[in-house]
Amino acid sequence: MRFETIAIHAGERPDATFGAVSVPIYQTSTFVFEDVGKTRGYDYSRTANPTRKVLEDTIAQLEGGKAGFAFATGMAAEATVMHLLKAGDHVISGDDVYGGTYRLFQNVMRDFGLEFTFLRMDDRRRIEQAIKPNTKMLWLETPSNPLLNIVDIEMAVGIARQHNLMTVMDNTFATPYFLRPIEYGVDLVVHSTTKYLNGHCDVVGGAVVTTTDELTERVQFLLNAMGTCASPFDCWLVIRGIETLPLRMRQHEKNAIAVANYLKGHLMVKRVMYPGLKSHPGHEIAKRQMKGFGGVVSFELKGGTEAVNSFLERIKVFSLAESLGGVASLAEHPATMSHASMPKEHREKVGITDQLIRLSVGLENINDLIEDLGQALEPS
Ligand SMILES: *Cc1c(COP(=O)(O)O)cnc(C)c1O
């Protein structure tokens, strides 16, 4: 089956009990045993749930992995993955990862004895020099949030294989429609399904896709032991969202390209970050490893805080809100919103300036989006 078909038919669809075409929401905590020691495949919803299973099977197939797991949030998925490690292990992470990921590593996992090195993942030598005898994991995010930097996945996986490191890829921004990291040898894929996979800003969720039986068994164990799983209703919303993922991603990208080109030519704009632009330093790598460039565009405004505030106050079709990947366009200020949990020095070091604005370009009519940006960028 091809991508669009998997998105609609993967997992047990139609439902085996009554043939429901829409996946039933098994809103139950527990399941009746047929006999002592004999279940019908499910015993307790923390361990497994039939609605969740359809979502897990769908995401696993879309990513081309072994098994999928659905979590309460993207951060719950990431926290669970970090428990594959032990105190004393060292992790090398991109320095421009999602702010919440940085916070989980620095302010939570460090207290449990994990060590972290944050660096820009665009240079083989720099990554190799950071590897220590206790290094166990390479944490990758491409395109990165909010700078849209690109990691050469083949290069990163090559280094990891040579040094026996596990590679984890946060594939939230690209989604499997545009990028399938497992095809490049990545061991684990994580998602915030809150974003494009669900796509409608009405749920928070996360997912993990594994590639080996050993990882599958371990992630299933951790999900059950830690209780980080998603609820049946939230799973149902993400299942419904994924059915239109291919259509949505194509239009998100089309609108994002138009927005990036418009901003690039605007007098008030200092710099536009979008991997689809030829001027983007990661453009050639992105073109090689991705089928599309996604729907997020970041840019820096000329001028200071007033220019930023005036833009964010004047936008009307774009809403001032965190998050991304929904049908409605959003704009946000990483320094004070999505990445406020990063210390200012780290933000400045990696390039998340106070002038940076991140746009999640939605599915509205492109002329309305561009007119909205235009009126908000007028000098006051
Ligand atoms: C939002 C996001 C997360 C965290 O996911 P939640 O569902 O908000 O917990 C992780 N990684 C990336 C790239 C994100 O954009």
mmCIF file of C-alpha atoms and ligand atoms in Angstrom:
data_model
loop_
_atom_site.group_PDB
_atom_site.id
_atom_site.type_symbol
_atom_site.label_atom_id
_atom_site.label_comp_id
_atom_site.label_asym_id
_atom_site.label_seq_id
_atom_site.Cartn_x
_atom_site.Cartn_y
_atom_site.Cartn_z
ATOM 1 C CA MET A 1 0.000 0.000 0.000
ATOM 2 C CA ARG A 2 1.105 3.527 -0.750
ATOM 3 C CA PHE A 3 1.306 6.434 1.716
ATOM 4 C CA GLU A 4 -2.162 7.951 1.128
ATOM 5 C CA THR A 5 -3.801 4.519 1.406
ATOM 6 C CA ILE A 6 -1.912 3.560 4.583
ATOM 7 C CA ALA A 7 -2.992 6.886 6.142
ATOM 8 C CA ILE A 8 -6.623 5.832 5.707
ATOM 9 C CA HIS A 9 -6.575 2.018 6.039
ATOM 10 C CA ALA A 10 -3.680 0.911 8.286
ATOM 11 C CA GLY A 11 -4.406 -1.037 11.469
ATOM 12 C CA GLU A 12 -7.622 -2.913 12.132
ATOM 13 C CA ARG A 13 -9.966 -1.014 9.822
ATOM 14 C CA PRO A 14 -12.857 -1.645 9.527
ATOM 15 C CA ASP A 15 -13.327 -2.702 13.143
ATOM 16 C CA ALA A 16 -13.569 -6.498 13.469
ATOM 17 C CA THR A 17 -16.457 -6.498 15.973
ATOM 18 C CA PHE A 18 -19.220 -4.724 14.014
ATOM 19 C CA GLY A 19 -17.502 -3.441 10.887
ATOM 20 C CA ALA A 20 -17.543 0.222 11.909
ATOM 21 C CA VAL A 21 -15.781 2.267 9.211
ATOM 22 C CA SER A 22 -14.815 5.019 11.659
ATOM 23 C CA VAL A 23 -12.400 3.528 14.218
ATOM 24 C CA PRO A 24 -14.404 2.943 17.443
ATOM 25 C CA ILE A 25 -13.275 4.802 20.548
ATOM 26 C CA TYR A 26 -12.738 2.028 23.094
ATOM 27 C CA GLN A 27 -13.308 4.281 26.083
ATOM 28 C CA THR A 28 -12.616 1.622 28.685
ATOM 29 C CA SER A 29 -9.982 1.176 31.365
ATOM 30 C CA THR A 30 -10.249 -2.593 31.531
ATOM 31 C CA PHE A 31 -11.303 -5.666 29.506
ATOM 32 C CA VAL A 32 -13.184 -8.801 30.609
ATOM 33 C CA PHE A 33 -11.116 -11.991 30.684
ATOM 34 C CA GLU A 34 -12.662 -14.924 28.807
ATOM 35 C CA ASP A 35 -11.275 -17.263 31.399
ATOM 36 C CA VAL A 36 -8.576 -17.217 34.054
ATOM 37 C CA GLY A 37 -5.387 -16.232 32.264
ATOM 38 C CA LYS A 38 -7.198 -15.828 28.891
ATOM 39 C CA THR A 39 -7.904 -12.406 27.330
ATOM 40 C CA ARG A 40 -9.136 -11.335 23.888
ATOM 41 C CA GLY A 41 -5.843 -9.554 23.340
ATOM 42 C CA TYR A 42 -6.412 -6.675 25.762
ATOM 43 C CA ASP A 43 -6.506 -6.575 29.554
ATOM 44 C CA TYR A 44 -5.881 -2.989 30.719
ATOM 45 C CA SER A 45 -5.771 0.244 28.688
ATOM 46 C CA ARG A 46 -2.446 1.466 30.048
ATOM 47 C CA THR A 47 -0.794 -1.627 28.564
ATOM 48 C CA ALA A 48 -2.733 -1.576 25.275
ATOM 49 C CA ASN A 49 -6.029 -0.302 23.874
ATOM 50 C CA PRO A 50 -7.657 -1.159 20.502
ATOM 51 C CA THR A 51 -8.157 2.493 19.465
ATOM 52 C CA ARG A 52 -4.573 3.320 20.385
ATOM 53 C CA LYS A 53 -3.407 0.236 18.478
ATOM 54 C CA VAL A 54 -4.885 1.524 15.195
ATOM 55 C CA LEU A 55 -2.998 4.814 15.595
ATOM 56 C CA GLU A 56 0.209 3.008 16.572
ATOM 57 C CA ASP A 57 0.019 0.665 13.575
ATOM 58 C CA THR A 58 -0.718 3.569 11.240
ATOM 59 C CA ILE A 59 2.227 5.698 12.367
ATOM 60 C CA ALA A 60 4.578 2.688 12.315
ATOM 61 C CA GLN A 61 3.611 1.901 8.707
ATOM 62 C CA LEU A 62 3.836 5.517 7.570
ATOM 63 C CA GLU A 63 7.377 5.722 9.000
ATOM 64 C CA GLY A 64 8.334 2.285 7.659
ATOM 65 C CA GLY A 65 9.225 1.041 11.154
ATOM 66 C CA LYS A 66 8.657 -2.089 13.189
ATOM 67 C CA ALA A 67 6.129 -0.876 15.788
ATOM 68 C CA GLY A 68 4.532 2.367 16.900
ATOM 69 C CA PHE A 69 3.569 3.667 20.338
ATOM 70 C CA ALA A 70 1.220 6.540 21.148
ATOM 71 C CA PHE A 71 1.920 8.835 24.100
ATOM 72 C CA ALA A 72 0.030 11.511 26.014
ATOM 73 C CA THR A 73 2.264 14.261 24.556
ATOM 74 C CA GLY A 74 5.411 14.640 22.504
ATOM 75 C CA MET A 75 7.306 15.271 25.747
ATOM 76 C CA ALA A 76 5.890 12.063 27.283
ATOM 77 C CA ALA A 77 7.246 10.182 24.242
ATOM 78 C CA GLU A 78 10.657 11.843 24.631
ATOM 79 C CA ALA A 79 10.797 11.273 28.415
ATOM 80 C CA THR A 80 10.019 7.593 27.843
ATOM 81 C CA VAL A 81 12.740 7.265 25.185
ATOM 82 C CA MET A 82 15.311 8.806 27.550
ATOM 83 C CA HIS A 83 14.592 5.942 29.967
ATOM 84 C CA LEU A 84 16.228 3.583 27.479
ATOM 85 C CA LEU A 85 19.440 5.031 28.962
ATOM 86 C CA LYS A 86 21.068 4.623 32.372
ATOM 87 C CA ALA A 87 22.788 7.004 34.792
ATOM 88 C CA GLY A 88 26.290 7.707 33.499
ATOM 89 C CA ASP A 89 25.317 7.582 29.805
ATOM 90 C CA HIS A 90 26.167 10.518 27.545
ATOM 91 C CA VAL A 91 23.913 11.985 24.833
ATOM 92 C CA ILE A 92 24.916 14.268 21.960
ATOM 93 C CA SER A 93 22.011 16.493 20.947
ATOM 94 C CA GLY A 94 21.475 19.212 18.387
ATOM 95 C CA ASP A 95 21.917 22.621 20.047
ATOM 96 C CA ASP A 96 18.841 24.008 18.282
ATOM 97 C CA VAL A 97 16.296 21.355 19.281
ATOM 98 C CA TYR A 98 12.769 22.161 20.473
ATOM 99 C CA GLY A 99 12.874 24.212 23.710
ATOM 100 C CA GLY A 100 10.987 21.583 25.710
ATOM 101 C CA THR A 101 13.467 18.906 24.600
ATOM 102 C CA TYR A 102 16.360 21.071 25.762
ATOM 103 C CA ARG A 103 14.587 21.621 29.105
ATOM 104 C CA LEU A 104 13.879 17.881 29.562
ATOM 105 C CA PHE A 105 17.552 17.075 28.973
ATOM 106 C CA GLN A 106 19.107 19.937 30.966
ATOM 107 C CA ASN A 107 16.672 20.380 33.848
ATOM 108 C CA VAL A 108 15.264 16.892 34.349
ATOM 109 C CA MET A 109 17.353 14.051 32.901
ATOM 110 C CA ARG A 110 20.666 15.586 34.027
ATOM 111 C CA ASP A 111 19.490 15.173 37.641
ATOM 112 C CA PHE A 112 19.163 11.432 36.969
ATOM 113 C CA GLY A 113 22.820 11.139 35.987
ATOM 114 C CA LEU A 114 22.636 11.511 32.184
ATOM 115 C CA GLU A 115 25.230 13.761 30.521
ATOM 116 C CA PHE A 116 24.483 15.981 27.515
ATOM 117 C CA THR A 117 26.540 17.803 24.906
ATOM 118 C CA PHE A 118 24.676 20.243 22.673
ATOM 119 C CA LEU A 119 26.181 21.097 19.313
ATOM 120 C CA ARG A 120 25.272 22.059 15.751
ATOM 121 C CA MET A 121 24.898 18.799 13.837
ATOM 122 C CA ASP A 122 26.234 20.079 10.511
ATOM 123 C CA ASP A 123 29.870 19.067 10.833
ATOM 124 C CA ARG A 124 31.179 15.489 10.942
ATOM 125 C CA ARG A 125 34.384 16.406 12.799
ATOM 126 C CA ARG A 126 32.529 18.396 15.471
ATOM 127 C CA ILE A 127 30.222 15.449 16.208
ATOM 128 C CA GLU A 128 33.074 12.932 16.235
ATOM 129 C CA GLN A 129 35.110 15.068 18.619
ATOM 130 C CA ALA A 130 32.213 15.122 21.111
ATOM 131 C CA ILE A 131 31.975 11.313 21.318
ATOM 132 C CA LYS A 132 33.177 9.891 24.647
ATOM 133 C CA PRO A 133 33.496 6.295 25.899
ATOM 134 C CA ASN A 134 30.086 6.640 27.618
ATOM 135 C CA THR A 135 28.266 8.205 24.630
ATOM 136 C CA LYS A 136 25.152 6.153 23.842
ATOM 137 C CA MET A 137 22.759 8.327 21.857
ATOM 138 C CA LEU A 138 22.645 10.900 19.062
ATOM 139 C CA TRP A 139 19.500 13.075 19.257
ATOM 140 C CA LEU A 140 18.575 14.691 15.936
ATOM 141 C CA GLU A 141 15.900 17.142 14.808
ATOM 142 C CA THR A 142 15.556 18.245 11.186
ATOM 143 C CA PRO A 143 14.300 20.723 10.109
ATOM 144 C CA SER A 144 14.935 22.120 13.594
ATOM 145 C CA ASN A 145 12.484 24.187 15.626
ATOM 146 C CA PRO A 146 12.472 27.226 15.152
ATOM 147 C CA LEU A 147 15.619 27.824 13.036
ATOM 148 C CA LEU A 148 14.835 25.207 10.365
ATOM 149 C CA ASN A 149 18.441 24.024 10.262
ATOM 150 C CA ILE A 150 18.995 20.811 8.328
ATOM 151 C CA VAL A 151 20.898 17.745 9.554
ATOM 152 C CA ASP A 152 22.467 15.442 6.954
ATOM 153 C CA ILE A 153 20.910 12.242 8.287
ATOM 154 C CA GLU A 154 23.152 9.862 6.325
ATOM 155 C CA MET A 155 26.218 11.605 7.736
ATOM 156 C CA ALA A 156 24.890 11.498 11.323
ATOM 157 C CA VAL A 157 23.800 7.853 11.074
ATOM 158 C CA GLY A 158 27.195 6.949 9.559
ATOM 159 C CA ILE A 159 28.999 8.371 12.589
ATOM 160 C CA ALA A 160 26.545 6.723 14.994
ATOM 161 C CA ARG A 161 26.961 3.278 13.383
ATOM 162 C CA GLN A 162 30.743 3.561 13.531
ATOM 163 C CA HIS A 163 30.616 4.311 17.256
ATOM 164 C CA ASN A 164 27.681 2.067 18.152
ATOM 165 C CA LEU A 165 25.350 4.928 19.172
ATOM 166 C CA MET A 166 21.568 4.838 19.031
ATOM 167 C CA THR A 167 20.100 7.528 16.747
ATOM 168 C CA VAL A 168 16.811 9.207 17.607
ATOM 169 C CA MET A 169 15.103 11.576 15.190
ATOM 170 C CA ASP A 170 12.379 14.033 16.150
ATOM 171 C CA ASN A 171 10.415 13.996 12.882
ATOM 172 C CA THR A 172 7.666 16.382 14.019
ATOM 173 C CA PHE A 173 8.375 19.149 11.486
ATOM 174 C CA ALA A 174 8.739 17.090 8.318
ATOM 175 C CA THR A 175 6.281 14.260 9.115
ATOM 176 C CA PRO A 176 6.767 10.908 7.317
ATOM 177 C CA TYR A 177 5.045 12.423 4.278
ATOM 178 C CA PHE A 178 8.138 14.555 3.586
ATOM 179 C CA LEU A 179 10.876 12.615 5.404
ATOM 180 C CA ARG A 180 11.277 8.960 6.404
ATOM 181 C CA PRO A 181 14.330 8.870 8.708
ATOM 182 C CA ILE A 182 14.218 5.063 9.093
ATOM 183 C CA GLU A 183 15.104 4.739 5.387
ATOM 184 C CA TYR A 184 18.407 6.436 6.292
ATOM 185 C CA GLY A 185 19.096 4.062 9.177
ATOM 186 C CA VAL A 186 17.713 6.019 12.156
ATOM 187 C CA ASP A 187 16.893 3.656 15.087
ATOM 188 C CA LEU A 188 13.966 5.504 16.699
ATOM 189 C CA VAL A 189 11.603 8.185 15.425
ATOM 190 C CA VAL A 190 9.723 10.431 17.856
ATOM 191 C CA HIS A 191 6.814 12.768 17.134
ATOM 192 C CA SER A 192 4.741 15.416 18.710
ATOM 193 C CA THR A 193 1.470 14.298 17.087
ATOM 194 C CA THR A 194 0.079 17.574 18.467
ATOM 195 C CA LYS A 195 1.467 19.207 15.330
ATOM 196 C CA TYR A 196 0.998 18.057 11.701
ATOM 197 C CA LEU A 197 -0.007 14.434 12.320
ATOM 198 C CA ASN A 198 -3.154 15.541 14.150
ATOM 199 C CA GLY A 199 -3.188 18.843 12.325
ATOM 200 C CA HIS A 200 -6.185 20.589 13.874
ATOM 201 C CA CYS A 201 -4.905 22.084 17.157
ATOM 202 C CA ASP A 202 -7.416 20.043 19.177
ATOM 203 C CA VAL A 203 -5.194 17.491 20.907
ATOM 204 C CA VAL A 204 -1.746 17.048 22.481
ATOM 205 C CA GLY A 205 -0.053 13.742 21.740
ATOM 206 C CA GLY A 206 3.211 11.991 20.981
ATOM 207 C CA ALA A 207 4.510 8.896 19.240
ATOM 208 C CA VAL A 208 7.575 6.663 18.984
ATOM 209 C CA VAL A 209 8.399 4.314 16.101
ATOM 210 C CA THR A 210 10.919 1.496 16.616
ATOM 211 C CA THR A 211 13.046 -0.483 14.163
ATOM 212 C CA THR A 212 14.055 -3.659 16.054
ATOM 213 C CA ASP A 213 12.308 -6.275 18.197
ATOM 214 C CA GLU A 214 14.567 -5.359 21.103
ATOM 215 C CA LEU A 215 13.608 -1.658 20.967
ATOM 216 C CA THR A 216 9.937 -2.545 20.483
ATOM 217 C CA GLU A 217 9.911 -4.724 23.587
ATOM 218 C CA ARG A 218 11.757 -2.118 25.650
ATOM 219 C CA VAL A 219 9.582 0.849 24.575
ATOM 220 C CA GLN A 220 6.391 -1.191 25.213
ATOM 221 C CA PHE A 221 7.752 -2.082 28.654
ATOM 222 C CA LEU A 222 8.590 1.553 29.472
ATOM 223 C CA LEU A 223 5.266 2.911 28.178
ATOM 224 C CA ASN A 224 3.398 0.474 30.417
ATOM 225 C CA ALA A 225 5.732 0.853 33.401
ATOM 226 C CA MET A 226 5.788 4.660 33.227
ATOM 227 C CA GLY A 227 2.136 5.110 32.178
ATOM 228 C CA THR A 228 2.925 7.727 29.541
ATOM 229 C CA CYS A 229 0.362 6.460 26.980
ATOM 230 C CA ALA A 230 -2.273 8.454 25.080
ATOM 231 C CA SER A 231 -6.015 8.285 25.828
ATOM 232 C CA PRO A 232 -8.388 6.495 23.395
ATOM 233 C CA PHE A 233 -10.211 9.696 22.469
ATOM 234 C CA ASP A 234 -6.990 11.593 21.766
ATOM 235 C CA CYS A 235 -5.810 8.648 19.631
ATOM 236 C CA TRP A 236 -9.050 8.782 17.677
ATOM 237 C CA LEU A 237 -8.539 12.478 16.912
ATOM 238 C CA VAL A 238 -5.010 11.817 15.645
ATOM 239 C CA ILE A 239 -6.221 8.842 13.546
ATOM 240 C CA ARG A 240 -8.787 11.167 11.959
ATOM 241 C CA GLY A 241 -6.153 13.856 11.415
ATOM 242 C CA ILE A 242 -3.696 11.510 9.722
ATOM 243 C CA GLU A 243 -6.297 10.510 7.113
ATOM 244 C CA THR A 244 -5.803 13.902 5.458
ATOM 245 C CA LEU A 245 -2.072 14.317 6.231
ATOM 246 C CA PRO A 246 -0.888 14.002 2.601
ATOM 247 C CA LEU A 247 -3.387 16.587 1.334
ATOM 248 C CA ARG A 248 -2.686 18.963 4.171
ATOM 249 C CA MET A 249 1.107 18.709 3.888
ATOM 250 C CA ARG A 250 1.037 19.464 0.160
ATOM 251 C CA GLN A 251 -1.012 22.616 0.728
ATOM 252 C CA HIS A 252 0.954 23.693 3.843
ATOM 253 C CA GLU A 253 4.092 23.529 1.729
ATOM 254 C CA LYS A 254 2.584 25.395 -1.204
ATOM 255 C CA ASN A 255 1.450 28.224 1.093
ATOM 256 C CA ALA A 256 4.764 28.229 2.989
ATOM 257 C CA ILE A 257 6.789 28.618 -0.225
ATOM 258 C CA ALA A 258 4.628 31.592 -1.224
ATOM 259 C CA VAL A 259 5.005 33.172 2.232
ATOM 260 C CA ALA A 260 8.795 32.596 2.276
ATOM 261 C CA ASN A 261 9.181 34.203 -1.162
ATOM 262 C CA TYR A 262 7.015 37.157 -0.164
ATOM 263 C CA LEU A 263 8.959 37.788 3.059
ATOM 264 C CA LYS A 264 12.300 37.398 1.261
ATOM 265 C CA GLY A 265 11.513 40.421 -0.866
ATOM 266 C CA HIS A 266 10.131 42.598 1.944
ATOM 267 C CA LEU A 267 11.971 45.734 3.074
ATOM 268 C CA MET A 268 11.220 45.191 6.778
ATOM 269 C CA VAL A 269 12.592 41.636 6.789
ATOM 270 C CA LYS A 270 16.252 40.970 7.574
ATOM 271 C CA ARG A 271 16.446 37.221 6.944
ATOM 272 C CA VAL A 272 14.081 34.374 6.013
ATOM 273 C CA MET A 273 14.687 30.791 7.145
ATOM 274 C CA TYR A 274 12.960 28.162 5.010
ATOM 275 C CA PRO A 275 14.723 25.053 3.693
ATOM 276 C CA GLY A 276 12.874 25.396 0.384
ATOM 277 C CA LEU A 277 14.723 28.651 -0.421
ATOM 278 C CA LYS A 278 17.886 28.240 -2.498
ATOM 279 C CA SER A 279 19.600 30.694 -0.133
ATOM 280 C CA HIS A 280 19.074 28.340 2.860
ATOM 281 C CA PRO A 281 22.404 26.727 3.848
ATOM 282 C CA GLY A 282 20.767 23.299 4.161
ATOM 283 C CA HIS A 283 18.757 23.546 0.918
ATOM 284 C CA GLU A 284 20.724 20.964 -1.093
ATOM 285 C CA ILE A 285 20.697 18.380 1.738
ATOM 286 C CA ALA A 286 16.990 18.996 2.387
ATOM 287 C CA LYS A 287 16.250 18.567 -1.330
ATOM 288 C CA ARG A 288 18.120 15.264 -1.346
ATOM 289 C CA GLN A 289 16.658 13.692 1.784
ATOM 290 C CA MET A 290 13.140 15.182 1.909
ATOM 291 C CA LYS A 291 10.168 15.015 -0.471
ATOM 292 C CA GLY A 292 9.039 18.498 0.551
ATOM 293 C CA PHE A 293 10.146 21.363 2.772
ATOM 294 C CA GLY A 294 7.232 21.648 5.201
ATOM 295 C CA GLY A 295 4.979 24.439 6.392
ATOM 296 C CA VAL A 296 7.025 26.398 8.928
ATOM 297 C CA VAL A 297 8.767 29.647 7.948
ATOM 298 C CA SER A 298 10.891 31.645 10.387
ATOM 299 C CA PHE A 299 12.176 35.164 9.787
ATOM 300 C CA GLU A 300 13.987 38.022 11.467
ATOM 301 C CA LEU A 301 12.521 41.491 11.441
ATOM 302 C CA LYS A 302 14.581 44.625 11.027
ATOM 303 C CA GLY A 303 14.368 46.888 14.078
ATOM 304 C CA GLY A 304 14.049 46.106 17.763
ATOM 305 C CA THR A 305 11.413 44.905 20.198
ATOM 306 C CA GLU A 306 8.923 47.538 19.010
ATOM 307 C CA ALA A 307 8.976 46.228 15.456
ATOM 308 C CA VAL A 308 8.399 42.667 16.717
ATOM 309 C CA ASN A 309 5.603 43.689 19.073
ATOM 310 C CA SER A 310 3.925 45.855 16.458
ATOM 311 C CA PHE A 311 3.952 42.965 13.941
ATOM 312 C CA LEU A 312 2.566 40.463 16.454
ATOM 313 C CA GLU A 313 -0.122 42.907 17.606
ATOM 314 C CA ARG A 314 -1.288 43.673 14.066
ATOM 315 C CA ILE A 315 -1.587 40.205 12.556
ATOM 316 C CA LYS A 316 -5.229 39.132 12.159
ATOM 317 C CA VAL A 317 -5.457 35.968 10.033
ATOM 318 C CA PHE A 318 -2.331 34.606 11.729
ATOM 319 C CA SER A 319 -3.051 34.128 15.450
ATOM 320 C CA LEU A 320 -0.436 34.872 18.089
ATOM 321 C CA ALA A 321 -0.058 31.420 19.644
ATOM 322 C CA GLU A 322 2.451 28.691 20.389
ATOM 323 C CA SER A 323 2.382 25.361 18.565
ATOM 324 C CA LEU A 324 2.237 24.667 14.846
ATOM 325 C CA GLY A 325 1.013 22.250 12.231
ATOM 326 C CA GLY A 326 -2.710 23.028 12.387
ATOM 327 C CA VAL A 327 -4.994 24.146 9.581
ATOM 328 C CA ALA A 328 -5.094 27.679 11.074
ATOM 329 C CA SER A 329 -2.036 29.899 10.621
ATOM 330 C CA LEU A 330 -0.128 30.824 13.769
ATOM 331 C CA ALA A 331 2.699 33.230 14.536
ATOM 332 C CA GLU A 332 4.869 33.191 17.614
ATOM 333 C CA HIS A 333 7.950 34.762 19.184
ATOM 334 C CA PRO A 334 10.341 31.904 20.151
ATOM 335 C CA ALA A 335 12.443 33.994 22.561
ATOM 336 C CA THR A 336 9.476 34.704 24.858
ATOM 337 C CA MET A 337 7.178 31.785 23.969
ATOM 338 C CA SER A 338 8.153 28.325 22.619
ATOM 339 C CA HIS A 339 11.843 28.646 23.518
ATOM 340 C CA ALA A 340 11.585 30.745 26.690
ATOM 341 C CA SER A 341 12.686 27.642 28.617
ATOM 342 C CA MET A 342 16.124 27.957 26.977
ATOM 343 C CA PRO A 343 18.508 30.259 28.870
ATOM 344 C CA LYS A 344 19.125 33.546 27.023
ATOM 345 C CA GLU A 345 22.858 32.790 26.539
ATOM 346 C CA HIS A 346 22.061 29.454 24.886
ATOM 347 C CA ARG A 347 19.388 31.050 22.692
ATOM 348 C CA GLU A 348 21.797 33.738 21.546
ATOM 349 C CA LYS A 349 24.576 31.232 20.944
ATOM 350 C CA VAL A 350 22.422 29.120 18.626
ATOM 351 C CA GLY A 351 20.792 32.066 16.819
ATOM 352 C CA ILE A 352 17.310 32.331 18.319
ATOM 353 C CA THR A 353 17.380 36.130 18.413
ATOM 354 C CA ASP A 354 14.794 38.491 19.909
ATOM 355 C CA GLN A 355 13.895 39.537 16.321
ATOM 356 C CA LEU A 356 13.017 35.976 15.293
ATOM 357 C CA ILE A 357 9.388 35.166 14.468
ATOM 358 C CA ARG A 358 8.138 31.686 13.613
ATOM 359 C CA LEU A 359 5.151 31.224 11.329
ATOM 360 C CA SER A 360 3.135 28.040 11.046
ATOM 361 C CA VAL A 361 1.607 28.607 7.634
ATOM 362 C CA GLY A 362 -1.905 27.174 7.575
ATOM 363 C CA LEU A 363 -4.389 26.245 4.886
ATOM 364 C CA GLU A 364 -6.228 29.548 4.448
ATOM 365 C CA ASN A 365 -6.305 31.243 1.047
ATOM 366 C CA ILE A 366 -2.736 32.332 0.301
ATOM 367 C CA ASN A 367 -3.816 35.859 -0.740
ATOM 368 C CA ASP A 368 -5.400 36.429 2.680
ATOM 369 C CA LEU A 369 -2.217 35.218 4.397
ATOM 370 C CA ILE A 370 0.055 37.469 2.354
ATOM 371 C CA GLU A 371 -2.241 40.496 2.713
ATOM 372 C CA ASP A 372 -2.259 39.912 6.473
ATOM 373 C CA LEU A 373 1.540 39.779 6.658
ATOM 374 C CA GLY A 374 1.733 42.863 4.431
ATOM 375 C CA GLN A 375 -0.514 45.020 6.636
ATOM 376 C CA ALA A 376 1.285 43.845 9.808
ATOM 377 C CA LEU A 377 4.675 44.714 8.290
ATOM 378 C CA GLU A 378 3.699 48.269 7.268
ATOM 379 C CA PRO A 379 5.987 50.726 9.054
ATOM 380 C CA SER A 380 3.952 52.386 11.832
HETATM 381 C C1 LIG B 1 5.940 20.533 20.089
HETATM 382 C C2 LIG B 1 7.158 19.754 19.892
HETATM 383 C C3 LIG B 1 7.563 18.789 20.821
HETATM 384 C C4 LIG B 1 6.813 18.531 22.099
HETATM 385 O O1 LIG B 1 5.571 17.977 21.879
HETATM 386 P P1 LIG B 1 4.285 18.207 22.862
HETATM 387 O O2 LIG B 1 3.219 17.441 22.173
HETATM 388 O O3 LIG B 1 4.045 19.681 22.931
HETATM 389 O O4 LIG B 1 4.651 17.637 24.196
HETATM 390 C C5 LIG B 1 8.712 18.077 20.539
HETATM 391 N N1 LIG B 1 9.440 18.306 19.420
HETATM 392 C C6 LIG B 1 9.089 19.229 18.514
HETATM 393 C C7 LIG B 1 9.926 19.435 17.298
HETATM 394 C C8 LIG B 1 7.947 19.993 18.718
HETATM 395 O O5 LIG B 1 7.609 20.938 17.821
#
